[in-house]
Short mmCIF file of C-alpha atoms in Angstrom, two decimals:
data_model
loop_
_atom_site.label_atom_id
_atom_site.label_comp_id
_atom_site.label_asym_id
_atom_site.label_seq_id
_atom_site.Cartn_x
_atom_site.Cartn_y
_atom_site.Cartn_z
CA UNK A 1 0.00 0.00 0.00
CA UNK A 2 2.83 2.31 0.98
CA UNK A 3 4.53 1.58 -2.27
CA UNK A 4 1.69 2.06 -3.96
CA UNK A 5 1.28 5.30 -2.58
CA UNK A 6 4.44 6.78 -3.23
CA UNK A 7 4.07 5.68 -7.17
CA UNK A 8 0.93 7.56 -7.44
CA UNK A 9 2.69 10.78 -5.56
CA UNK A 10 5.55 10.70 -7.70
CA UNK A 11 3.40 10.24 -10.95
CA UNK A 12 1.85 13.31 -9.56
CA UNK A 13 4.38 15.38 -8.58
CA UNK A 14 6.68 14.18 -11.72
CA UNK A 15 9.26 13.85 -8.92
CA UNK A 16 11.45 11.30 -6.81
CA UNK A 17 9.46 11.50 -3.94
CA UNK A 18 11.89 9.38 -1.60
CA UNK A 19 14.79 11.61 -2.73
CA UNK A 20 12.63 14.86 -1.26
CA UNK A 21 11.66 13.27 1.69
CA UNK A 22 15.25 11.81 3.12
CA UNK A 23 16.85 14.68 1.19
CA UNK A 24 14.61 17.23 2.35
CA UNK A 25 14.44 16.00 5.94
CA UNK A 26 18.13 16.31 6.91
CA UNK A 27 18.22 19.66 4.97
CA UNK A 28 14.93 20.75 6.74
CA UNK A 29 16.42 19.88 10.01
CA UNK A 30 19.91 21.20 9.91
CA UNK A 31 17.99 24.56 8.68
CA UNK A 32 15.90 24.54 11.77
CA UNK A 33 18.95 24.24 13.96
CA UNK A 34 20.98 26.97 11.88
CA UNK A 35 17.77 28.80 11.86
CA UNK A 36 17.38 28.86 15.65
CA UNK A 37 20.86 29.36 16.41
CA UNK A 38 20.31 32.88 14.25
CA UNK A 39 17.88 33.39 16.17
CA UNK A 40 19.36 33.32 19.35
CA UNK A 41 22.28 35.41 17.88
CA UNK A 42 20.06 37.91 16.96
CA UNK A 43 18.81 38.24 20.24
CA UNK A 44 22.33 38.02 21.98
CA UNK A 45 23.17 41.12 19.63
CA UNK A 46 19.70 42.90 20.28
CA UNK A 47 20.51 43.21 23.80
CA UNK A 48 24.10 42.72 24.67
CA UNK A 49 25.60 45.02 21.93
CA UNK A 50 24.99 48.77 21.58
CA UNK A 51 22.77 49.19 18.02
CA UNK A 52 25.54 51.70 16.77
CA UNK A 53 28.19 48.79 16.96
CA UNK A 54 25.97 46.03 15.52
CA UNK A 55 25.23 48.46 12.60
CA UNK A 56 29.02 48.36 12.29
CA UNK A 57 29.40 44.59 12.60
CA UNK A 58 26.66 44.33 9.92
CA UNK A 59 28.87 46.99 7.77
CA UNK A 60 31.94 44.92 7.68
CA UNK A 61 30.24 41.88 6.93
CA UNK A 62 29.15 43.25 4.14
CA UNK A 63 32.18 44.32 2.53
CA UNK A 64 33.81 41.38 3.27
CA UNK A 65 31.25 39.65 1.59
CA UNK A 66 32.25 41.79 -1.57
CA UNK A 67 35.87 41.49 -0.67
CA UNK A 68 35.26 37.59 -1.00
CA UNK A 69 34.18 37.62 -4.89
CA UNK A 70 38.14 37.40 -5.31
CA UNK A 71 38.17 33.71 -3.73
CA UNK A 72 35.67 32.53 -6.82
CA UNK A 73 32.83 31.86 -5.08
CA UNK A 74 31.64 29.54 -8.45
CA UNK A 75 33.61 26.87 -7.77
CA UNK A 76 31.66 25.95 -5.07
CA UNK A 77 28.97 25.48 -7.58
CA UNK A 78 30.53 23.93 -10.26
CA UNK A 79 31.93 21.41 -8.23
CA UNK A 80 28.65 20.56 -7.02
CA UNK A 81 27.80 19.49 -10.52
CA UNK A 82 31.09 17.26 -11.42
CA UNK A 83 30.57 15.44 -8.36
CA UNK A 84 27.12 14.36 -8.85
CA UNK A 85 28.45 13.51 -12.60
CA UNK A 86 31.00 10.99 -10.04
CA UNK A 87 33.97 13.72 -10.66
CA UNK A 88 34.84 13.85 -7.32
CA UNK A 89 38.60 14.03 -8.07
CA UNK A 90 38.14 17.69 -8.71
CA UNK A 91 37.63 18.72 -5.21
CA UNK A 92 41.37 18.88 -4.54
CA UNK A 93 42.06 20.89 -7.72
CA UNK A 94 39.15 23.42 -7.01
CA UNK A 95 40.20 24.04 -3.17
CA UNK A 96 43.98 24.77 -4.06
CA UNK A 97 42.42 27.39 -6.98
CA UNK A 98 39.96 28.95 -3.98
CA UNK A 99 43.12 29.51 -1.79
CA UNK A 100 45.43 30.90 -4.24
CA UNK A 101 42.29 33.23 -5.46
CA UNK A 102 41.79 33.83 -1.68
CA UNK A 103 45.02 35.68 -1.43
CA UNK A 104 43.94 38.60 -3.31
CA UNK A 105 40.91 38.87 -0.99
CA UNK A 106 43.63 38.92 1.87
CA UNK A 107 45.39 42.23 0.14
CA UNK A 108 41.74 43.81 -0.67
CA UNK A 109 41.32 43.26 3.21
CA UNK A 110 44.73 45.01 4.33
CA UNK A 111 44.53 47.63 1.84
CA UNK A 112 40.89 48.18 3.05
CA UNK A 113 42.06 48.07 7.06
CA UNK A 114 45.00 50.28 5.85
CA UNK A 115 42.66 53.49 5.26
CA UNK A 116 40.20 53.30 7.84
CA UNK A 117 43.77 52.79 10.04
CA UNK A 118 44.83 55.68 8.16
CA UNK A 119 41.64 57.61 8.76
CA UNK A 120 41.96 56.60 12.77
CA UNK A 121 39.47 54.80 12.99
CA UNK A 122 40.93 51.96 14.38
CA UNK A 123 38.26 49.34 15.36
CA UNK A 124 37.30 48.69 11.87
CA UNK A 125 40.79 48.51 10.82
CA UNK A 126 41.90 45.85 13.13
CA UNK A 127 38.67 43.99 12.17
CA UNK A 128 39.82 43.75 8.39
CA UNK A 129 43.63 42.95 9.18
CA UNK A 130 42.03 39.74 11.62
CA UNK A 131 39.59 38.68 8.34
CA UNK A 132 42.75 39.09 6.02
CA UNK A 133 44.70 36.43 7.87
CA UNK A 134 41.51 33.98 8.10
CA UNK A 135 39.63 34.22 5.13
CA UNK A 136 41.91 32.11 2.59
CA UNK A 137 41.23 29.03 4.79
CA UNK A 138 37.69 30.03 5.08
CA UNK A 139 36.75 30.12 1.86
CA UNK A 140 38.87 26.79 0.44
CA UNK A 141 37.63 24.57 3.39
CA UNK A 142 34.44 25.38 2.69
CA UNK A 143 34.12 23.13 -0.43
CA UNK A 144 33.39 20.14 1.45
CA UNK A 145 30.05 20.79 1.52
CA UNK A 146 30.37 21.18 -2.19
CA UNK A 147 31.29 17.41 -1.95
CA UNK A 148 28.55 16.24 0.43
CA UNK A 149 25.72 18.44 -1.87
CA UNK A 150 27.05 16.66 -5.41
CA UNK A 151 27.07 13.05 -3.72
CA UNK A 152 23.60 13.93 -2.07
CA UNK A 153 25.11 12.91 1.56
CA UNK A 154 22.11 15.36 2.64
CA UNK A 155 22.87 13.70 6.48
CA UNK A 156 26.23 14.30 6.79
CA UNK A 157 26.06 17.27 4.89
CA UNK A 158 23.43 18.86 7.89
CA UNK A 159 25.15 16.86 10.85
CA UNK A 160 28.55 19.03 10.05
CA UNK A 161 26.86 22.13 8.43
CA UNK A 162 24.65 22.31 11.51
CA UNK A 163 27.40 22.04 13.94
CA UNK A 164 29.59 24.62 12.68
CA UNK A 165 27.16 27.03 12.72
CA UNK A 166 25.66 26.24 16.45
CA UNK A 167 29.35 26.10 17.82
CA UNK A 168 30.35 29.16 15.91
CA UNK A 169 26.99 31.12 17.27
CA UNK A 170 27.89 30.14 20.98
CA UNK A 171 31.85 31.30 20.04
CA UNK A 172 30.11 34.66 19.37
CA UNK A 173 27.45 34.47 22.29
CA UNK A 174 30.30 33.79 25.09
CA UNK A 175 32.36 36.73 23.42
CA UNK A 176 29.66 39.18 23.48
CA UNK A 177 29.12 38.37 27.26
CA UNK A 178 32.82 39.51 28.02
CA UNK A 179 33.59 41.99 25.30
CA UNK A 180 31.72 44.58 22.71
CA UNK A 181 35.09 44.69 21.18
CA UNK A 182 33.97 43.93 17.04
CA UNK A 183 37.40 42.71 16.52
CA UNK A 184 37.18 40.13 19.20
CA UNK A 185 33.57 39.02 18.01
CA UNK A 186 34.33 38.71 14.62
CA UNK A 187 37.51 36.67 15.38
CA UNK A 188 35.72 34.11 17.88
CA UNK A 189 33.40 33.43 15.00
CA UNK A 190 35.44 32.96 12.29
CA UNK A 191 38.44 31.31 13.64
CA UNK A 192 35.60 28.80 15.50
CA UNK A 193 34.48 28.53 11.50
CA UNK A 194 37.14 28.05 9.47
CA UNK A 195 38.97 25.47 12.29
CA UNK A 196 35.97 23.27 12.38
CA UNK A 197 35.81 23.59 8.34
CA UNK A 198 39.75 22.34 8.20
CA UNK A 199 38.61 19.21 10.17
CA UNK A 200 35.42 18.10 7.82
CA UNK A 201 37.86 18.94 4.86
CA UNK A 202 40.20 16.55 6.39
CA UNK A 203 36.97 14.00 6.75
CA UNK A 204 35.42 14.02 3.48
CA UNK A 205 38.65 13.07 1.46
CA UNK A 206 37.73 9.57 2.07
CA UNK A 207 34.97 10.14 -0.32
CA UNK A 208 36.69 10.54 -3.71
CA UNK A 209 37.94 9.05 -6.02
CA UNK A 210 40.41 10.03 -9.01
CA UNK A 211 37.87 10.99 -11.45
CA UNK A 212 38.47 14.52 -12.33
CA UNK A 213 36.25 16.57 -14.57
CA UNK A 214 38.63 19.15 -16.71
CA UNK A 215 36.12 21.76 -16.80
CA UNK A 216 36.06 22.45 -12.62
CA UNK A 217 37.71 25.37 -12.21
CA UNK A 218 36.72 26.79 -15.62
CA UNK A 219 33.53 26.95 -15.15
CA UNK A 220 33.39 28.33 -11.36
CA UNK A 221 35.43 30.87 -12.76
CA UNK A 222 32.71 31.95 -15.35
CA UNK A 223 30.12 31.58 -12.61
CA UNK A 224 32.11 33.79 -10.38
CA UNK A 225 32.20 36.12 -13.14
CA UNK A 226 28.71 35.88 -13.66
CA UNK A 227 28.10 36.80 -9.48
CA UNK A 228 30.25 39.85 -9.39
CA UNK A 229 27.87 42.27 -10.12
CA UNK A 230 25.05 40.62 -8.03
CA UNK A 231 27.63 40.09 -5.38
CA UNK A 232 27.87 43.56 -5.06
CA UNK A 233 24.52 44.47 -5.26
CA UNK A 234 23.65 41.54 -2.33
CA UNK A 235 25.63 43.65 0.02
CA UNK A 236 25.66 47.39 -1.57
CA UNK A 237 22.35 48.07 0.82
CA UNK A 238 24.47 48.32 4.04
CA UNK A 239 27.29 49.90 2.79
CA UNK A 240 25.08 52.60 1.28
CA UNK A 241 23.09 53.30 4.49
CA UNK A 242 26.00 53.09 6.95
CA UNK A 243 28.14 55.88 4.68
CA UNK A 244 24.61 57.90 3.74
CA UNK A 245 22.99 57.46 7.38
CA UNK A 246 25.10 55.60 9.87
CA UNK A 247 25.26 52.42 11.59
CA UNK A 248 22.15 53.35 13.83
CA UNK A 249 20.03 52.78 10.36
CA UNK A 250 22.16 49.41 9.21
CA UNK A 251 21.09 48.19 12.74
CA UNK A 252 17.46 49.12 12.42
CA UNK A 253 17.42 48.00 8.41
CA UNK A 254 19.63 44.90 9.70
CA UNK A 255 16.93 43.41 12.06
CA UNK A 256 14.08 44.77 9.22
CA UNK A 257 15.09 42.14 6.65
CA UNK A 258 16.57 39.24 9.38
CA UNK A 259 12.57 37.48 8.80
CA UNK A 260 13.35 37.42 5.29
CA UNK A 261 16.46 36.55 5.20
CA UNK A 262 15.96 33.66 7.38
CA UNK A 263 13.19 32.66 5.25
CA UNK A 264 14.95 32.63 2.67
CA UNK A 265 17.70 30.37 3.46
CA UNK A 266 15.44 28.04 4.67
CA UNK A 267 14.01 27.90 1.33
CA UNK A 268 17.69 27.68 0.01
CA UNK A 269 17.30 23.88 0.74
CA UNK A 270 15.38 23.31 -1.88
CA UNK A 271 17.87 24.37 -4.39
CA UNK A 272 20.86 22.48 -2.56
CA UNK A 273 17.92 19.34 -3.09
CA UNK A 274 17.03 20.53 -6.85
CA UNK A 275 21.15 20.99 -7.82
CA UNK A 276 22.20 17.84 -8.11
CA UNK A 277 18.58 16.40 -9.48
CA UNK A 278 18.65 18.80 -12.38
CA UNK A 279 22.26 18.19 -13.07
CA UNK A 280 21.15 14.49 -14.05
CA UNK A 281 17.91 15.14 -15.63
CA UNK A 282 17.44 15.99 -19.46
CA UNK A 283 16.27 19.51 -20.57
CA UNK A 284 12.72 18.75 -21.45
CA UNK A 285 11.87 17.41 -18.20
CA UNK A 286 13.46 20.33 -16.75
CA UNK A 287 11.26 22.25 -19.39
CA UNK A 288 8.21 20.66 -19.10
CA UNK A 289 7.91 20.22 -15.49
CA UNK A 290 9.58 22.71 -13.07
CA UNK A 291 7.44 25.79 -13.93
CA UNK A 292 4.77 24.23 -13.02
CA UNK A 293 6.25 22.92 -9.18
CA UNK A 294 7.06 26.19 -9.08
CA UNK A 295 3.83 27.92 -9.45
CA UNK A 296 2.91 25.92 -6.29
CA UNK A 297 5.91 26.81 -4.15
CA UNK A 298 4.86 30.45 -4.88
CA UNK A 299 1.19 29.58 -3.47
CA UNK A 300 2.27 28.23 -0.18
CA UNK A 301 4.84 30.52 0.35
CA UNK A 302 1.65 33.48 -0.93
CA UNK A 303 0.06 32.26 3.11
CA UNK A 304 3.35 32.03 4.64
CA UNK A 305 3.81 35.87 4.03
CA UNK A 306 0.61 36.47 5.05
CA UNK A 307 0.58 34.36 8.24
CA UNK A 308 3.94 36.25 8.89
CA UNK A 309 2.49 39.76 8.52
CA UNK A 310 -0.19 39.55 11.34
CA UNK A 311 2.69 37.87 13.64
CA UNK A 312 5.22 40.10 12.91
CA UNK A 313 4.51 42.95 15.93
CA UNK A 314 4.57 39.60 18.53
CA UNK A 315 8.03 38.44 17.72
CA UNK A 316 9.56 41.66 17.44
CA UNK A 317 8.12 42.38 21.22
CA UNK A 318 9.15 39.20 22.40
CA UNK A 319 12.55 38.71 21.26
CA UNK A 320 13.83 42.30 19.67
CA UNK A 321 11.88 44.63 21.89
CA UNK A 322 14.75 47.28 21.08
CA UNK A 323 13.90 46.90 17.64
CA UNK A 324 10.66 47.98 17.31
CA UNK A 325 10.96 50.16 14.64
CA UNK A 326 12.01 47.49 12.21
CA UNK A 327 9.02 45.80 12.04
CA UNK A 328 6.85 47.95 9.94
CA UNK A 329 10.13 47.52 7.39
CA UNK A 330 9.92 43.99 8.39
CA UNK A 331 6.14 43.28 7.72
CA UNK A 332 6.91 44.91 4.22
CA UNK A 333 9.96 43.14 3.13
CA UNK A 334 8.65 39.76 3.39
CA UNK A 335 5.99 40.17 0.90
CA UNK A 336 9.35 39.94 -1.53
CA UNK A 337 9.77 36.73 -0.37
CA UNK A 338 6.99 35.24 -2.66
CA UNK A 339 9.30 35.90 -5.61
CA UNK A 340 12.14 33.22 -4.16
CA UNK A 341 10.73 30.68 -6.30
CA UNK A 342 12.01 31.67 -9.70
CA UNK A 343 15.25 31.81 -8.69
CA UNK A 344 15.29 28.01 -9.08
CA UNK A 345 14.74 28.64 -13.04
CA UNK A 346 18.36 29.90 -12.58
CA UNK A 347 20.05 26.91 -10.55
CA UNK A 348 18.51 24.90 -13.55
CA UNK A 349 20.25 26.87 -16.09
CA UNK A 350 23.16 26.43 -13.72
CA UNK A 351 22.66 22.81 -13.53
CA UNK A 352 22.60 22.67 -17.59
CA UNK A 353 25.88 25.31 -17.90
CA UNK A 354 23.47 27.67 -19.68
CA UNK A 355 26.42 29.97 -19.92
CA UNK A 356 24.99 32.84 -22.61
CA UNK A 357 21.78 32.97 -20.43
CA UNK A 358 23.25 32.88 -17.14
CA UNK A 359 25.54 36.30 -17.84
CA UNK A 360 22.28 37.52 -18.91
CA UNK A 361 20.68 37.21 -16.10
CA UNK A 362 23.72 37.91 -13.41
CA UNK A 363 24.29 41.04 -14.93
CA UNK A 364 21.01 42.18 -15.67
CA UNK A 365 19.29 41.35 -12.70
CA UNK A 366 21.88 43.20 -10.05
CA UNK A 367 22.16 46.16 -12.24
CA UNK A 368 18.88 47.15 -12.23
CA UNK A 369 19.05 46.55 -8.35
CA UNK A 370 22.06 48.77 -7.47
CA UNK A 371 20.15 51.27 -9.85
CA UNK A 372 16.55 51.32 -7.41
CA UNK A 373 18.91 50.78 -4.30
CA UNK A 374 20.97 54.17 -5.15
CA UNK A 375 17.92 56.13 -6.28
CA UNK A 376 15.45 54.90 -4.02
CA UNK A 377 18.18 56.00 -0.96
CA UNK A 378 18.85 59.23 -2.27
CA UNK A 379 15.02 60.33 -2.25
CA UNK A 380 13.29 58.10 0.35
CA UNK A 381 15.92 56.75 2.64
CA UNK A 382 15.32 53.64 4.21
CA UNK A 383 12.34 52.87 2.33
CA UNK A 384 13.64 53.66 -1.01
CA UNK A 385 16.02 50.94 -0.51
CA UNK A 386 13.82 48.30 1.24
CA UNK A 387 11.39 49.13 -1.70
CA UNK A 388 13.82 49.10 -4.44
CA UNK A 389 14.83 45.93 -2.97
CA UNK A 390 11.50 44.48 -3.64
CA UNK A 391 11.05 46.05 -6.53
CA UNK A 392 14.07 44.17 -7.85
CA UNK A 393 12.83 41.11 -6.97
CA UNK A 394 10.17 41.39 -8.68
CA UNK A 395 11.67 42.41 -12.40
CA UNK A 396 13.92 39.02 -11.83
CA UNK A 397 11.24 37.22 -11.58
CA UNK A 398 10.44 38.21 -15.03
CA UNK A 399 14.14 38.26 -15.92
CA UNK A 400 14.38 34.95 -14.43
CA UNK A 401 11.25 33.51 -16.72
CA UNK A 402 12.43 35.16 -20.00
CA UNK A 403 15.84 33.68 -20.05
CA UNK A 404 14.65 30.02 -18.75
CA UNK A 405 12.02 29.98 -21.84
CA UNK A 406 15.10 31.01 -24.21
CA UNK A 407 17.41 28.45 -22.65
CA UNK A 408 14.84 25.59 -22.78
CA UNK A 409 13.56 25.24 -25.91
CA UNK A 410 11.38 22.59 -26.99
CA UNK A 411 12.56 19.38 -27.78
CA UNK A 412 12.17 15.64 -27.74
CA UNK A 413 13.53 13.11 -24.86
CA UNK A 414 11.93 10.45 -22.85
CA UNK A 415 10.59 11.80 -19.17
CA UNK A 416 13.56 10.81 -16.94
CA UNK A 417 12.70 13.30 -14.13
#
């Protein structure tokens, strides 16, 4: 019966219904678990740190994150794919290319701590000289989760996911009850990080094997390409507010879009599920089929927003009291979130090395964003940039729809999906 059950599901669903639910179980969980461990950061910062300083912390976050487009974040990607195509052999190739890259994202981050050193403010400066000396083993180690995605070790892959992100929340939770020192909180967070990342590199090396795909590293490079732009505009919001308004406003914007953003990476599991799936499934399938799951992700996620919405005022009061005033921004923001959907439409062209389409889009998309962002701060302040946020969103959608259509034209295979 329960066999029987399953074949009608999947028939309906046009799906592997086993691989969602083991897949999407272990992904599920370790999300809840990174999830609450956010959450409980969020809360440590809300009321242990002075909102000036987190609006700071949130500040050089964000240009690190741009700082990091020099350790080719594509490779993380594209080794996703050769290892689901049993290319595992790559993995050693593509984390000696992340370090090497890695080192010019150490001299962005001196020559960055340099001027604010040079323009005394020293806090921030000694916060980009500690990132410069840790973030070339960040960034390689992390690949092992590349490894664990591609092979679709979805348990493993949450076990040591999750557990580098709990122990490296309660590094910053202890700090923040002894010190406000940013230097000293970002440290105990991404030393914790990158050490426990060295030891599952070490781990998943039993894994491989010697097959090695030749187009690895070529192709994370083009996809890192492809991110530069968006890259930027992913983390431009901060860095705009902070220079136009201070880090009072980061703060406030900060816990405005934490719902969302939480959301969002929760959703994030389904494309971590939907990689390695689409990497092995032919182009009319993909065609044929995935608009259509998608339409229904959108509808659940339509009474998500809205259940979110009405509950928004509670959580703030309960766990942010001091940020009241984000959740009017908050309640607003999420709406955007009904747009995550489409995005898959991209990992799919990912998945197929749709590369023509995929510049398209990833420079395209983020222009138009950095565009609304700087306009929409100029004349409306915080607003203008939480709508022009949304507002971006929503052309990508259409972005997103225009260049799947173009990429997957109609053609002829048996269903294999």
């Amino acid at each position: 019966m329960e066999i029987k059950l399953i074949k009608i599901a999947e028939k309906f669903f046009k799906t592997d219904i086993n691989y969602l639910i083991k897949g999407g179980f272990w992904l599920t969980s370790g999300q809840i678990l990174t999830s609450l461990s956010s959450l409980i950061l969020a809360i440590a910062f809300a009321n242990l740190l002075e909102r000036e300083s987190y609006g700071t912390y949130r500040y050089i976050l964000s240009a690190i994150g741009i700082i990091s487009l020099f350790t080719l974040p594509g490779i993380n990607t594209s080794l996703i794919r050769s290892i689901a195509n049993n290319f595992s052999g790559s993995y050693l190739k593509a984390i000696k290319t992340k370090f090497k890259f890695s080192l010019i994202a150490t001299i962005a981050c001196l020559i960055v701590g340099i001027y604010y050193f040079y323009c005394q403010n020293n806090e921030i400066a000694f916060c980009f000289f500690i990132i410069a000396s840790i973030i070339p083993f960040n960034k390689s180690s992390e690949l092992y989760l590349s490894v664990l995605n591609g092979q679709k070790r979805f348990k493993l892959y949450t076990i040591l996911y999750a557990s580098s992100n709990i122990i490296a929340t309660l590094s910053i939770i202890l700090t923040l009850f002894f010190t406000d020192s940013l230097a000293l909180i970002l440290t105990s967070y991404f030393l914790s990080y990158t050490i426990l990342q060295l030891i599952f590199s070490l781990y998943v090396k039993k894994y491989l094997n010697n097959n090695e795909a030749d187009n690895t590293v070529e192709y994370g490079i083009h996809l890192s390409i492809m991110d530069v732009i968006k890259t930027i505009a992913g983390h431009l919001d901060r860095i705009l507010i902070f220079n136009a308004m201070g880090p009072l406003e980061v703060a406030i914007y900060s816990f405005a879009v934490v719902p969302h953003s939480q959301a969002k990476s929760f959703l994030e599991n389904i494309k971590v599920l939907a990689f390695p799936k689409l990497s092995a499934s032919n182009e009319e399938d993909i065609r044929k089929f995935l608009p259509k799951k998608i339409l229904k992700m959108e509808l659940i996620i339509a009474i998500l927003v809205i259940i979110y919405i009405f509950a928004a005022p509670t959580l703030f009061q309960i766990f942010l009291p001091k940020y009241m005033d984000s959740v009017l921004y908050s309640q607003v923001y999420f709406i955007s979130l009904i747009f995550f959907p489409r995005t898959i439409l991209s990992t799919a062209m990912t998945a197929k090395i749709k590369k023509k389409e995929l510049y398209s889009i990833r420079i395209l998309s983020p222009i138009l964003r950095i565009i609304l962002m700087v306009v929409g701060l100029k004349f409306f302040q915080l607003w203008g940039v939480l709508v022009a946020g949304m507002a971006a969103n929503a052309l990508m959608m259409l972005i997103y729809g225009y260049y799947f259509k173009k990429a997957f034209k109609q053609i002829t295979y048996q269903s294999s999906l």
